[in-house]
Short mmCIF file of C-alpha atoms in Angstrom, two decimals:
data_model
loop_
_atom_site.label_atom_id
_atom_site.label_comp_id
_atom_site.label_asym_id
_atom_site.label_seq_id
_atom_site.Cartn_x
_atom_site.Cartn_y
_atom_site.Cartn_z
CA UNK A 1 86.62 112.02 -1.32
CA UNK A 2 90.17 110.90 -2.51
CA UNK A 3 91.74 108.19 -0.32
CA UNK A 4 94.35 109.60 2.16
CA UNK A 5 97.70 107.99 2.37
CA UNK A 6 99.11 106.70 5.69
CA UNK A 7 100.58 109.58 7.39
CA UNK A 8 103.72 107.44 8.36
CA UNK A 9 104.05 106.44 4.62
CA UNK A 10 103.76 110.10 3.81
CA UNK A 11 106.85 110.95 6.08
CA UNK A 12 108.66 107.72 5.00
CA UNK A 13 108.91 106.44 8.70
CA UNK A 14 107.83 103.20 10.26
CA UNK A 15 104.76 103.25 12.76
CA UNK A 16 107.16 102.91 15.82
CA UNK A 17 109.39 105.76 14.80
CA UNK A 18 110.50 108.02 17.63
CA UNK A 19 109.54 111.74 17.96
CA UNK A 20 113.03 112.77 16.79
CA UNK A 21 112.82 110.56 13.72
CA UNK A 22 109.42 111.94 12.80
CA UNK A 23 110.74 115.56 12.95
CA UNK A 24 113.74 114.82 11.00
CA UNK A 25 111.62 113.18 8.23
CA UNK A 26 109.15 116.17 8.20
CA UNK A 27 112.10 118.66 7.83
CA UNK A 28 113.71 116.73 4.92
CA UNK A 29 110.49 116.50 2.91
CA UNK A 30 109.31 119.93 3.86
CA UNK A 31 112.49 121.27 2.41
CA UNK A 32 112.43 119.01 -0.77
CA UNK A 33 108.83 119.90 -1.55
CA UNK A 34 108.76 123.58 -0.49
CA UNK A 35 106.92 125.88 -2.84
CA UNK A 36 109.79 128.47 -2.87
CA UNK A 37 111.95 125.80 -4.21
CA UNK A 38 109.21 124.29 -6.71
CA UNK A 39 107.62 127.44 -8.34
CA UNK A 40 104.60 126.56 -10.31
CA UNK A 41 104.97 122.87 -9.52
CA UNK A 42 101.60 121.84 -8.47
CA UNK A 43 102.54 118.35 -7.35
CA UNK A 44 105.23 119.44 -5.22
CA UNK A 45 102.94 121.72 -3.55
CA UNK A 46 100.35 118.97 -2.94
CA UNK A 47 102.93 116.83 -1.31
CA UNK A 48 104.19 119.84 0.74
CA UNK A 49 100.63 120.12 2.19
CA UNK A 50 100.20 116.41 2.60
CA UNK A 51 103.43 116.25 4.81
CA UNK A 52 102.44 119.38 6.72
CA UNK A 53 99.11 117.55 7.56
CA UNK A 54 100.86 114.33 8.35
CA UNK A 55 103.27 115.98 10.76
CA UNK A 56 100.76 118.19 12.39
CA UNK A 57 99.16 114.85 13.39
CA UNK A 58 102.10 112.58 14.32
CA UNK A 59 103.71 115.47 16.30
CA UNK A 60 100.94 115.79 18.71
CA UNK A 61 100.85 112.87 21.33
CA UNK A 62 97.11 112.89 21.78
CA UNK A 63 96.29 113.15 17.91
CA UNK A 64 98.76 110.48 17.19
CA UNK A 65 97.34 108.13 19.78
CA UNK A 66 93.83 108.44 18.31
CA UNK A 67 95.33 108.15 14.59
CA UNK A 68 97.11 104.96 15.71
CA UNK A 69 93.74 103.47 17.03
CA UNK A 70 91.36 104.72 14.64
CA UNK A 71 93.26 106.02 11.55
CA UNK A 72 92.12 108.91 9.77
CA UNK A 73 88.67 108.71 11.38
CA UNK A 74 90.20 109.59 14.62
CA UNK A 75 91.39 112.82 13.90
CA UNK A 76 89.51 114.06 10.72
CA UNK A 77 85.62 114.40 11.50
CA UNK A 78 84.85 114.82 7.70
CA UNK A 79 86.67 111.68 6.68
CA UNK A 80 84.43 109.20 5.00
CA UNK A 81 81.45 111.80 4.98
CA UNK A 82 80.16 110.97 1.60
CA UNK A 83 81.29 107.49 0.80
CA UNK A 84 80.44 105.47 4.09
CA UNK A 85 76.88 105.96 4.54
CA UNK A 86 77.80 108.61 7.68
CA UNK A 87 77.03 111.66 5.49
CA UNK A 88 75.85 114.64 7.85
CA UNK A 89 78.59 114.35 10.51
CA UNK A 90 80.90 116.43 8.63
CA UNK A 91 81.60 120.03 10.21
CA UNK A 92 79.50 119.26 13.41
CA UNK A 93 82.54 119.36 15.52
CA UNK A 94 82.49 115.72 16.66
CA UNK A 95 85.95 114.20 18.14
CA UNK A 96 85.99 110.72 16.43
CA UNK A 97 88.44 109.44 19.06
CA UNK A 98 85.90 110.57 22.02
CA UNK A 99 82.98 108.92 20.07
CA UNK A 100 84.97 105.62 19.62
CA UNK A 101 85.98 105.62 23.27
CA UNK A 102 82.43 106.11 24.43
CA UNK A 103 81.33 103.25 22.18
CA UNK A 104 83.84 101.00 23.52
CA UNK A 105 82.99 101.88 27.31
CA UNK A 106 79.79 99.85 26.78
CA UNK A 107 82.07 96.63 25.82
CA UNK A 108 84.02 96.98 29.26
CA UNK A 109 86.85 99.22 27.93
CA UNK A 110 87.20 97.46 24.43
CA UNK A 111 86.09 94.70 21.92
CA UNK A 112 87.91 92.46 23.97
CA UNK A 113 85.39 92.62 26.77
CA UNK A 114 85.72 93.55 30.28
CA UNK A 115 84.19 91.75 33.25
CA UNK A 116 81.27 93.11 35.47
CA UNK A 117 80.95 92.15 39.03
CA UNK A 118 78.26 89.69 39.64
CA UNK A 119 75.65 91.26 42.05
CA UNK A 120 74.63 87.69 43.07
CA UNK A 121 77.95 86.48 43.81
CA UNK A 122 79.13 85.73 47.39
CA UNK A 123 80.85 88.74 48.99
CA UNK A 124 83.07 88.96 52.22
CA UNK A 125 81.78 91.24 54.89
CA UNK A 126 84.00 94.02 56.15
CA UNK A 127 86.01 94.30 59.20
CA UNK A 128 85.04 96.09 62.29
CA UNK A 129 87.29 97.43 64.92
CA UNK A 130 86.80 98.09 68.72
CA UNK A 131 89.33 98.85 71.64
CA UNK A 132 89.88 97.48 75.15
CA UNK A 133 91.97 98.36 78.20
CA UNK A 134 93.49 95.36 80.18
CA UNK A 135 95.87 95.36 83.19
CA UNK A 136 99.52 94.49 83.07
CA UNK A 137 99.16 90.83 84.18
CA UNK A 138 96.44 90.24 81.63
CA UNK A 139 98.41 91.38 78.83
CA UNK A 140 101.30 89.40 80.02
CA UNK A 141 99.57 86.08 80.49
CA UNK A 142 96.62 86.47 78.21
CA UNK A 143 92.97 86.54 79.31
CA UNK A 144 89.30 86.42 78.16
CA UNK A 145 87.20 89.51 77.70
CA UNK A 146 83.63 90.29 76.61
CA UNK A 147 83.43 93.22 74.08
CA UNK A 148 80.39 94.96 72.84
CA UNK A 149 80.35 95.75 69.16
CA UNK A 150 77.58 97.03 66.59
CA UNK A 151 77.91 94.96 63.60
CA UNK A 152 75.96 93.93 60.33
CA UNK A 153 74.19 90.61 60.79
CA UNK A 154 71.55 88.60 58.87
CA UNK A 155 68.23 89.78 59.45
CA UNK A 156 66.20 87.42 61.60
CA UNK A 157 62.94 88.72 60.25
CA UNK A 158 63.32 87.40 56.80
CA UNK A 159 66.57 85.22 57.03
CA UNK A 160 68.40 87.23 54.75
CA UNK A 161 65.92 86.92 51.86
CA UNK A 162 64.76 90.64 52.22
CA UNK A 163 61.28 89.55 51.67
CA UNK A 164 58.61 89.77 54.32
CA UNK A 165 57.17 86.78 56.17
CA UNK A 166 55.03 84.69 53.81
CA UNK A 167 56.17 86.37 50.52
CA UNK A 168 59.10 85.43 48.32
CA UNK A 169 61.36 87.35 45.41
CA UNK A 170 60.06 87.41 42.01
CA UNK A 171 61.82 87.54 38.57
CA UNK A 172 62.42 90.68 37.27
CA UNK A 173 60.04 91.46 34.42
CA UNK A 174 62.16 93.88 32.76
CA UNK A 175 65.21 91.67 32.24
CA UNK A 176 63.39 88.29 32.47
CA UNK A 177 65.65 87.26 35.64
CA UNK A 178 68.94 87.71 33.50
CA UNK A 179 69.97 90.81 35.29
CA UNK A 180 71.17 92.45 32.00
CA UNK A 181 69.20 94.64 29.45
CA UNK A 182 70.29 95.47 25.89
CA UNK A 183 70.72 99.12 24.96
CA UNK A 184 71.06 100.39 21.57
CA UNK A 185 73.26 103.49 20.51
CA UNK A 186 73.26 104.97 17.16
CA UNK A 187 76.94 105.77 15.89
CA UNK A 188 78.91 106.53 13.13
CA UNK A 189 79.40 102.75 12.95
CA UNK A 190 75.76 102.41 12.80
CA UNK A 191 73.74 100.82 15.41
CA UNK A 192 75.57 99.19 18.24
CA UNK A 193 73.90 96.95 20.97
CA UNK A 194 75.46 96.68 24.36
CA UNK A 195 74.61 95.04 27.63
CA UNK A 196 74.18 96.84 31.04
CA UNK A 197 72.70 95.92 34.18
CA UNK A 198 68.93 96.16 34.74
CA UNK A 199 67.94 99.13 36.25
CA UNK A 200 64.99 97.61 37.89
CA UNK A 201 66.66 94.90 39.70
CA UNK A 202 70.30 96.29 39.86
CA UNK A 203 71.58 93.22 38.10
CA UNK A 204 70.10 90.72 40.54
CA UNK A 205 67.45 89.19 38.17
CA UNK A 206 64.77 89.35 40.96
CA UNK A 207 62.84 91.86 42.78
CA UNK A 208 61.16 92.07 46.08
CA UNK A 209 57.51 93.08 45.82
CA UNK A 210 56.85 93.07 49.72
CA UNK A 211 60.09 93.94 51.38
CA UNK A 212 60.93 92.95 54.94
CA UNK A 213 59.88 95.57 57.50
CA UNK A 214 63.09 95.06 59.75
CA UNK A 215 65.59 95.27 57.07
CA UNK A 216 63.66 97.19 54.23
CA UNK A 217 64.63 94.52 51.74
CA UNK A 218 68.39 94.35 52.29
CA UNK A 219 68.54 91.13 54.17
CA UNK A 220 70.74 92.42 56.75
CA UNK A 221 70.44 94.68 59.91
CA UNK A 222 73.13 96.53 62.26
CA UNK A 223 72.67 95.48 65.79
CA UNK A 224 74.68 95.51 68.96
CA UNK A 225 76.46 92.11 69.79
CA UNK A 226 78.56 90.67 72.92
CA UNK A 227 81.59 88.89 71.88
CA UNK A 228 83.91 86.58 74.01
CA UNK A 229 87.59 87.13 72.80
CA UNK A 230 90.76 85.30 73.86
CA UNK A 231 93.31 88.39 74.32
CA UNK A 232 96.55 86.64 73.38
CA UNK A 233 99.44 86.25 76.01
CA UNK A 234 102.34 88.73 75.62
CA UNK A 235 100.42 91.32 73.75
CA UNK A 236 101.83 94.94 74.64
CA UNK A 237 100.23 98.44 74.74
CA UNK A 238 99.17 99.80 71.45
CA UNK A 239 99.18 96.50 69.71
CA UNK A 240 96.10 94.82 68.17
CA UNK A 241 94.89 91.45 67.33
CA UNK A 242 92.10 90.05 64.97
CA UNK A 243 89.27 87.68 65.74
CA UNK A 244 88.50 85.85 62.55
CA UNK A 245 84.95 86.00 61.21
CA UNK A 246 83.58 88.19 64.04
CA UNK A 247 83.09 91.15 61.73
CA UNK A 248 80.05 91.90 59.67
CA UNK A 249 78.38 89.12 57.91
CA UNK A 250 78.88 88.47 54.27
CA UNK A 251 76.55 89.00 51.35
CA UNK A 252 75.05 86.28 49.13
CA UNK A 253 76.52 83.57 51.47
CA UNK A 254 79.99 85.11 51.64
CA UNK A 255 82.15 84.77 54.66
CA UNK A 256 82.02 87.43 57.51
CA UNK A 257 84.78 89.94 58.06
CA UNK A 258 87.08 90.12 61.03
CA UNK A 259 86.66 91.94 64.20
CA UNK A 260 90.14 94.11 64.99
CA UNK A 261 90.58 94.71 68.61
CA UNK A 262 93.22 97.40 69.80
CA UNK A 263 94.67 97.15 73.04
CA UNK A 264 95.74 99.65 75.90
CA UNK A 265 97.60 98.30 78.93
CA UNK A 266 97.56 99.96 82.31
CA UNK A 267 100.43 100.88 84.09
CA UNK A 268 101.73 98.54 86.75
CA UNK A 269 102.58 100.01 90.24
CA UNK A 270 106.10 98.52 90.47
CA UNK A 271 106.57 96.28 87.32
CA UNK A 272 108.05 97.88 83.98
CA UNK A 273 107.86 96.03 80.79
CA UNK A 274 110.95 96.26 78.38
CA UNK A 275 110.16 94.03 75.30
CA UNK A 276 109.49 90.49 76.89
CA UNK A 277 111.52 91.17 79.96
CA UNK A 278 109.99 92.62 83.29
CA UNK A 279 111.91 95.11 85.41
CA UNK A 280 111.42 95.47 89.17
CA UNK A 281 113.34 97.73 91.75
CA UNK A 282 114.11 96.07 95.04
CA UNK A 283 114.79 98.60 97.78
CA UNK A 284 117.07 97.16 100.63
CA UNK A 285 119.08 98.71 103.55
CA UNK A 286 122.90 99.51 103.80
CA UNK A 287 122.97 96.47 106.25
CA UNK A 288 121.24 94.24 103.95
CA UNK A 289 123.68 95.25 101.08
CA UNK A 290 126.77 94.97 103.25
CA UNK A 291 126.03 91.78 105.03
CA UNK A 292 123.60 89.94 102.35
CA UNK A 293 120.11 89.03 103.29
CA UNK A 294 117.29 87.01 101.70
CA UNK A 295 114.72 88.98 99.83
CA UNK A 296 111.16 87.97 98.75
CA UNK A 297 110.75 89.21 95.16
CA UNK A 298 107.15 89.61 93.60
CA UNK A 299 107.02 88.20 90.07
CA UNK A 300 104.10 87.56 87.67
CA UNK A 301 104.12 83.84 88.84
CA UNK A 302 104.08 84.86 92.47
CA UNK A 303 106.60 85.65 95.12
CA UNK A 304 109.95 83.99 95.00
CA UNK A 305 113.14 84.10 97.32
CA UNK A 306 116.18 85.49 96.35
CA UNK A 307 119.62 85.63 98.35
CA UNK A 308 121.15 89.06 98.01
CA UNK A 309 125.14 88.54 98.38
CA UNK A 310 126.97 90.52 100.68
CA UNK A 311 128.69 93.34 99.28
CA UNK A 312 125.88 94.03 96.80
CA UNK A 313 126.21 97.62 95.42
CA UNK A 314 123.18 100.11 94.69
CA UNK A 315 122.46 99.85 90.89
CA UNK A 316 123.42 95.95 90.69
CA UNK A 317 121.02 93.86 88.67
CA UNK A 318 120.31 90.24 89.13
CA UNK A 319 118.02 87.98 86.71
CA UNK A 320 115.35 85.76 87.41
CA UNK A 321 115.32 83.44 84.51
CA UNK A 322 111.94 82.91 82.67
CA UNK A 323 110.03 84.99 84.99
CA UNK A 324 108.91 87.46 82.44
CA UNK A 325 106.39 87.78 79.71
CA UNK A 326 105.57 84.80 77.18
CA UNK A 327 106.68 85.41 73.65
CA UNK A 328 103.96 85.83 70.99
CA UNK A 329 104.81 82.26 69.60
CA UNK A 330 104.17 80.78 73.19
CA UNK A 331 107.49 78.81 72.89
CA UNK A 332 109.76 81.11 75.29
CA UNK A 333 109.43 83.48 78.02
CA UNK A 334 111.50 86.68 78.92
CA UNK A 335 113.34 87.21 82.35
CA UNK A 336 112.73 89.36 85.35
CA UNK A 337 115.47 91.62 86.07
CA UNK A 338 115.70 93.15 89.62
CA UNK A 339 117.61 96.27 90.23
CA UNK A 340 118.99 97.09 93.60
CA UNK A 341 118.54 100.15 95.21
CA UNK A 342 120.32 100.81 98.47
CA UNK A 343 118.15 103.10 100.76
CA UNK A 344 120.18 105.63 102.80
CA UNK A 345 118.08 106.88 106.12
CA UNK A 346 117.39 110.37 105.85
CA UNK A 347 117.23 110.76 109.90
CA UNK A 348 119.74 109.17 112.32
CA UNK A 349 119.67 109.10 116.07
CA UNK A 350 122.71 109.98 118.15
CA UNK A 351 123.30 106.43 119.14
CA UNK A 352 123.01 105.37 115.28
CA UNK A 353 125.72 108.20 114.32
CA UNK A 354 128.07 107.00 116.84
CA UNK A 355 127.77 103.51 115.88
CA UNK A 356 128.25 104.46 112.19
CA UNK A 357 131.34 106.55 112.89
CA UNK A 358 132.81 103.77 115.08
CA UNK A 359 132.13 101.47 112.03
CA UNK A 360 133.53 103.67 109.36
CA UNK A 361 136.74 104.09 111.56
CA UNK A 362 137.31 100.38 111.26
CA UNK A 363 137.07 100.16 107.29
CA UNK A 364 139.83 99.41 105.25
CA UNK A 365 140.00 102.02 102.35
CA UNK A 366 140.89 99.23 99.81
CA UNK A 367 137.78 97.23 100.43
CA UNK A 368 135.30 100.42 99.89
CA UNK A 369 135.63 100.53 95.96
CA UNK A 370 135.48 103.69 94.29
CA UNK A 371 133.82 106.37 96.15
CA UNK A 372 132.19 109.40 94.58
CA UNK A 373 133.77 111.85 96.94
CA UNK A 374 137.41 112.69 97.04
CA UNK A 375 139.81 109.95 97.84
CA UNK A 376 140.55 109.98 101.73
CA UNK A 377 137.44 110.95 102.65
CA UNK A 378 135.11 108.98 104.89
CA UNK A 379 131.50 108.31 104.62
CA UNK A 380 130.35 111.42 106.08
CA UNK A 381 132.79 113.58 103.79
CA UNK A 382 135.45 114.42 106.29
CA UNK A 383 139.29 114.00 105.78
CA UNK A 384 140.90 111.01 107.58
CA UNK A 385 143.70 111.85 109.90
#
């Protein structure tokens, strides 16, 4: 077979030419050597066919990629069929690019060599997860909890070796302990040898003739475990925290994974959390609000006394500094915010009504602030005379 010219050389473009440059070069040459413009010119006809063949490959992205990688052998199954010792492949429909790709997969994706994971290398265990429910106070201050999980641990029957008591692992007879076997593949390039993991030992180099009955030779078992954990102070509802190295045990001496715990916090009967602050509503009487009084206010740290000033209005908020929730960094605390709710009695005795009316008649309108009723109305909604 006559040696083919390089397709880029045929069209007169560089290997890095763009699609537009290749198209323009082809049109120019096709017009120059077209048989209609060169009747009876065998040389022009041959060059016309040559530039058509070159354009057919270089204008197709897939064919162009194979040509750039393997040359004419990547796009022409008949190329080299009589002179390179590979006679017999021509006309059988082999795609050279696919054949080369298959061959190179045995080398990890290319002759440069890929890397296989070592089955005997230490591997970290996987993480596991569970959930707990705690009280409002436990979330605010932190606590200790015992959780029950099922995790993968080292088999106590074989100490992780996978071999039954009194027996040991043995060197694999197929690979001789290397974990790799040679494989031969006949290709158009000749006989190529590649390495692959030993199918008998899975690449470990050893086999277990008498596996442990508890773990069936794996060296690990799944069993329930109780673990005491420290719930961090300040954790909130629907948050999670991790307990290091309490997950599934590693392989080949690798570290254990983590235990991740999701937290649900029960609602408190009278505290409400907002960030690291705690809200509390204190209900007081009209007399306490008007005259002032000393309240006993519950907090996360116990009851505290607070002097409500005279003239306190319903909806007023006062702050108890550092009586809130510990920040996650442990250096600061939020505050407790106390909202005043003045309770109006729903039923009054006749005597109480008379006293309140007498009290109202003595009020100075300028001292009443802004009432929700029309100006000039008293506490009971009647026009003052």
